[in-house]
Amino acid sequence: MESGNNTRISEFLLLGLSEEQELQPLIFGLFLSMYLITVFGNLLIILAISSDYHLHTPMYFFLSNLSFVDICFTSTTIPKMLWNIQNKSKGITYEGCITQMYFYILFGGLDDILLSVMAYDRYVAICHPLHYTVIMSPRLCGLLVLISWVLVALNSLLHSLMVLQLSFCPEIQIPHFFCELSQVVQLASSDIFLNNIVMYFAAVLMCGGPLAGILYSYSKIVSCIAKISSAQGKYKAFSTCVSHVSVVFLFYFTVLGVYLSSGTTYTSHSSTIASVMYTVVTPMLNPFIYSLRNRDMKEGLKRLYLMPSIKDQLY
């Protein structure tokens, strides 16, 4: 067997969610609707935060970054899927597959790390309220986001470069609706031992690290809230975390569901369906969670709607 990337192919075939032709219009309409809701909802969050000085705080700075990442995350996979359904095609070029894989890992990793950064922000706000503005300075907030981008970009680049070294058979069918890293690696015709080691190590580092940070932050938050004497004070402190906790549970439980389903079945169809949850459904629900459960966000969206300049542009 040849090693290295000597067996070059022109394209991969994405099998999608279903090969039944009668289901394609339904899948197209469903995913187009979810994609438009995701983009519109997250864009509203970004516009509301950027236009309202009441929301120019570290918490909403990180939320606007999360909304931007969610838009990019879904835009990495869904438009190509819709294009293929519309054109009755399953192909994606070799270069396009590697590019999609890179950005999917990039924005998925950013989602994970930003949730950890937001947990740290809540920890400082609740446990060190008098020093909150000093600790969470604009410089530190910008630095945290920058470090997140650099770490995840390097991780994505590493995986992409390693896939470029693999050889593939002339016709490769990916049982997914996008180029998912583990699926592509498993279909290689060359040795993938090193790729698997790197994938597992990166998963522990890039997923386990942020999760440990979230758990540590909330253990401290629970400890601080328990020390508050009044019930009203406890409720007020915990209410600032409800939206973030909801998003964290949604994100990690859907990711966990994907890996459990892929580990307990012999086909990848169930894991493909499960992956829809964290690639499409979670980014779509995030704006609703933050707008419905957050009073400041509700007020910001109302002020955005009532802004004369915005209304003039709409009409």
C-alpha positions as MATLAB code, in Angstrom:
seq = 'MESGNNTRISEFLLLGLSEEQELQPLIFGLFLSMYLITVFGNLLIILAISSDYHLHTPMYFFLSNLSFVDICFTSTTIPKMLWNIQNKSKGITYEGCITQMYFYILFGGLDDILLSVMAYDRYVAICHPLHYTVIMSPRLCGLLVLISWVLVALNSLLHSLMVLQLSFCPEIQIPHFFCELSQVVQLASSDIFLNNIVMYFAAVLMCGGPLAGILYSYSKIVSCIAKISSAQGKYKAFSTCVSHVSVVFLFYFTVLGVYLSSGTTYTSHSSTIASVMYTVVTPMLNPFIYSLRNRDMKEGLKRLYLMPSIKDQLY';
ca = [
       0.000    0.000    0.000;
       1.336    3.404   -0.937;
       1.939    5.841    1.875;
       1.529    9.572    1.814;
      -0.853   11.470   -0.370;
       0.136    9.786   -3.616;
      -3.366    8.583   -4.432;
      -5.044   11.858   -5.322;
      -8.776   11.894   -5.951;
     -10.858   14.650   -7.453;
     -13.870   14.419   -5.160;
     -15.687   12.652   -2.344;
     -19.345   11.604   -2.363;
     -21.515   12.810    0.535;
     -24.353   10.331    1.075;
     -26.316   12.810    3.190;
     -29.065   12.034    5.679;
     -31.096    9.830    3.346;
     -30.744    8.425   -0.162;
     -34.510    8.235   -0.690;
     -35.414   10.748   -3.392;
     -38.933   11.405   -2.087;
     -37.458   12.690    1.201;
     -35.081   15.180   -0.403;
     -37.627   18.068   -0.754;
     -38.603   17.620    2.904;
     -34.971   17.585    4.037;
     -34.201   20.628    1.858;
     -37.115   22.648    3.261;
     -36.408   21.658    6.851;
     -32.702   22.473    6.754;
     -33.209   25.683    4.778;
     -35.684   26.867    7.413;
     -33.367   25.956   10.299;
     -30.404   27.622    8.583;
     -32.296   30.881    7.970;
     -33.582   30.909   11.558;
     -30.044   30.314   12.839;
     -28.507   33.111   10.784;
     -31.324   35.590   11.457;
     -31.523   34.828   15.183;
     -27.795   35.054   15.830;
     -27.501   38.146   13.653;
     -30.188   39.831   15.751;
     -28.195   39.026   18.889;
     -25.056   40.589   17.386;
     -26.912   43.710   16.208;
     -28.687   44.170   19.533;
     -25.448   43.911   21.500;
     -23.433   46.158   19.186;
     -26.112   48.881   19.036;
     -27.020   49.022   22.747;
     -24.426   50.462   25.133;
     -26.235   48.784   28.048;
     -25.020   45.479   26.624;
     -21.389   46.541   26.189;
     -20.205   44.243   28.971;
     -17.865   41.215   28.955;
     -20.780   38.758   29.160;
     -22.440   40.110   26.020;
     -19.120   40.599   24.258;
     -18.554   36.857   24.562;
     -22.170   36.168   23.585;
     -21.803   38.209   20.384;
     -18.676   36.217   19.554;
     -20.567   32.975   20.219;
     -23.385   34.104   17.902;
     -20.886   34.957   15.151;
     -19.220   31.560   15.539;
     -22.613   29.798   15.402;
     -23.435   31.521   12.109;
     -20.092   30.444   10.669;
     -20.452   26.936   12.128;
     -23.730   26.213   10.352;
     -22.583   28.011    7.191;
     -19.689   25.560    6.934;
     -21.959   22.574    6.303;
     -25.591   23.444    5.521;
     -25.217   25.558    2.324;
     -23.203   22.785    0.627;
     -25.788   20.215    1.704;
     -28.632   22.350    0.304;
     -26.697   22.933   -2.926;
     -26.210   19.198   -3.413;
     -29.889   18.443   -2.808;
     -31.010   21.214   -5.163;
     -28.669   20.037   -7.926;
     -29.234   16.309   -7.268;
     -25.514   15.914   -6.676;
     -23.499   14.228   -3.943;
     -20.025   15.386   -4.874;
     -17.637   17.621   -2.995;
     -14.155   18.293   -4.324;
     -11.114   16.994   -2.492;
      -9.982   20.555   -1.750;
     -13.521   21.533   -0.745;
     -13.743   18.598    1.665;
     -10.463   19.491    3.378;
     -11.523   23.144    3.599;
     -14.927   22.242    5.030;
     -13.264   19.944    7.543;
     -10.855   22.683    8.632;
     -13.558   25.276    9.267;
     -15.892   22.743   10.889;
     -13.218   21.831   13.447;
     -12.345   25.512   13.851;
     -15.824   26.826   14.631;
     -16.890   23.727   16.577;
     -13.824   24.122   18.792;
     -14.492   27.837   19.230;
     -18.022   27.078   20.408;
     -16.566   24.794   23.053;
     -13.882   27.192   24.297;
     -16.158   30.248   24.288;
     -18.621   28.419   26.536;
     -15.748   27.846   28.964;
     -14.701   31.508   28.790;
     -18.301   32.562   29.458;
     -18.393   30.265   32.497;
     -15.270   31.993   33.836;
     -16.961   35.359   33.267;
     -19.963   34.239   35.345;
     -17.613   32.959   38.056;
     -15.885   36.344   38.351;
     -19.207   38.241   38.250;
     -20.765   36.195   41.074;
     -17.763   35.340   43.263;
     -15.814   38.610   42.838;
     -18.478   41.241   42.014;
     -16.518   44.199   43.435;
     -13.503   43.418   41.256;
     -15.454   42.290   38.184;
     -14.774   45.335   36.007;
     -11.095   45.308   36.959;
     -10.554   41.585   36.325;
     -12.697   41.337   33.184;
     -11.118   44.333   31.500;
     -11.558   44.889   27.735;
      -7.910   43.892   27.295;
      -8.390   40.540   29.046;
     -11.643   39.837   27.177;
     -10.008   40.520   23.834;
      -6.993   38.425   24.826;
      -9.181   35.456   25.829;
     -10.986   35.522   22.485;
      -7.711   35.891   20.571;
      -6.107   32.967   22.398;
      -9.204   30.878   21.683;
      -8.941   31.599   17.956;
      -5.217   30.830   17.837;
      -5.490   27.533   19.747;
      -8.395   26.232   17.694;
      -6.886   27.411   14.393;
      -3.682   25.490   15.148;
      -5.689   22.406   16.116;
      -7.720   22.586   12.885;
      -4.590   23.104   10.819;
      -2.899   20.096   12.407;
      -5.813   17.770   11.612;
      -6.147   19.096    8.061;
      -2.448   18.697    7.289;
      -2.488   15.151    8.624;
      -5.474   14.239    6.424;
      -3.584   15.652    3.430;
      -0.932   12.979    4.014;
      -3.441   10.131    3.681;
      -4.182    8.094    0.566;
      -7.699    7.278   -0.586;
      -9.304    4.901   -3.050;
     -10.606    6.454   -6.315;
     -14.264    6.486   -5.182;
     -14.936    7.434   -1.568;
     -18.464    7.599   -0.141;
     -18.798    9.501    3.123;
     -21.889    8.376    5.087;
     -22.573   11.908    6.294;
     -23.909   15.244    5.044;
     -20.511   16.933    5.477;
     -16.818   16.019    5.651;
     -16.520   14.951    9.275;
     -12.938   14.318   10.366;
     -13.272   10.820   11.843;
     -15.436    9.627    8.953;
     -12.898   10.789    6.361;
      -9.924    9.341    8.263;
     -11.581    5.925    8.628;
     -12.080    5.762    4.852;
      -8.371    6.244    4.079;
      -6.467    3.413    2.418;
      -3.187    4.222    4.189;
      -2.159    3.789    7.821;
      -4.248    5.972   10.150;
      -2.732    4.999   13.507;
      -1.055    8.383   14.018;
      -4.212   10.233   12.926;
      -6.277    8.332   15.499;
      -3.776    9.083   18.267;
      -3.787   12.792   17.416;
      -7.603   12.862   17.187;
      -8.033   11.253   20.612;
      -5.382   13.460   22.211;
      -6.899   16.611   20.671;
     -10.389   15.559   21.777;
      -9.225   15.191   25.374;
      -7.340   18.491   25.266;
      -9.777   20.649   23.279;
     -13.018   19.205   24.692;
     -11.990   17.928   28.106;
     -10.083   21.124   28.958;
     -12.995   23.548   28.390;
     -15.434   21.137   30.069;
     -13.160   20.938   33.131;
     -13.033   24.751   33.166;
     -16.829   24.962   33.049;
     -17.256   22.419   35.853;
     -14.647   24.177   38.014;
     -16.237   27.608   37.453;
     -19.705   26.370   38.363;
     -18.470   24.488   41.406;
     -17.129   27.809   42.669;
     -20.347   29.597   41.666;
     -22.516   27.090   43.569;
     -20.244   27.470   46.597;
     -20.559   31.269   46.481;
     -24.341   31.204   46.000;
     -24.704   28.832   48.963;
     -23.070   31.455   51.184;
     -25.656   34.114   50.258;
     -28.101   34.466   53.152;
     -31.226   35.785   51.405;
     -33.299   33.664   49.015;
     -33.759   36.676   46.751;
     -30.005   37.169   46.524;
     -29.494   33.514   45.646;
     -32.157   33.691   42.934;
     -30.696   36.880   41.472;
     -27.189   35.407   41.357;
     -28.294   32.122   39.810;
     -30.596   33.805   37.283;
     -27.562   35.368   35.568;
     -26.289   31.841   34.796;
     -29.489   30.135   33.627;
     -29.083   30.926   29.937;
     -25.443   29.862   29.871;
     -26.133   26.639   31.791;
     -28.936   25.800   29.344;
     -26.639   26.268   26.343;
     -23.844   24.233   27.981;
     -26.203   21.332   28.713;
     -27.625   21.452   25.189;
     -24.177   21.535   23.578;
     -22.486   18.822   25.624;
     -25.445   16.440   25.788;
     -25.893   16.536   22.010;
     -22.158   15.994   21.458;
     -22.237   13.137   23.970;
     -25.250   11.695   22.171;
     -23.342   11.635   18.883;
     -20.408    9.715   20.333;
     -22.613    7.293   22.268;
     -24.728    6.560   19.202;
     -21.658    6.046   17.034;
     -20.161    3.739   19.632;
     -23.224    1.534   20.135;
     -24.246    0.922   16.512;
     -22.580   -0.701   13.562;
     -23.778    1.884   11.109;
     -23.041    5.586   11.078;
     -26.614    6.575   10.159;
     -27.725    7.111   13.763;
     -24.647    9.202   14.569;
     -25.266   11.222   11.403;
     -28.801   12.001   12.556;
     -27.552   12.768   16.074;
     -24.887   15.132   14.721;
     -27.680   17.304   13.309;
     -28.423   18.280   16.908;
     -25.124   20.004   17.637;
     -24.344   21.174   14.103;
     -27.740   22.710   13.333;
     -30.235   22.574   16.197;
     -27.977   23.889   18.979;
     -26.821   27.028   17.065;
     -30.458   27.633   16.088;
     -31.721   27.437   19.687;
     -28.969   29.550   21.290;
     -30.544   32.934   20.353;
     -33.925   31.798   21.708;
     -32.384   30.624   24.977;
     -30.527   33.910   25.524;
     -33.389   36.148   24.401;
     -36.203   34.356   26.242;
     -34.328   33.742   29.484;
     -32.442   37.044   29.707;
     -34.201   40.280   30.596;
     -31.343   42.542   29.436;
     -31.289   40.765   26.083;
     -35.051   41.197   25.711;
     -34.717   44.916   26.371;
     -31.830   45.154   23.920;
     -33.874   43.495   21.173;
     -36.799   45.835   21.874;
     -34.532   48.873   21.637;
     -33.068   47.509   18.398;
     -36.548   47.206   16.909;
     -37.536   50.700   18.035;
     -34.395   52.402   16.690;
     -35.552   54.951   14.057;
     -32.504   54.403   11.871;
     -33.145   50.667   11.685;
     -36.828   51.194   10.914;
     -35.953   53.659    8.166;
     -33.641   51.125    6.562;
     -36.339   48.454    6.708;
     -38.868   50.706    5.042;
];
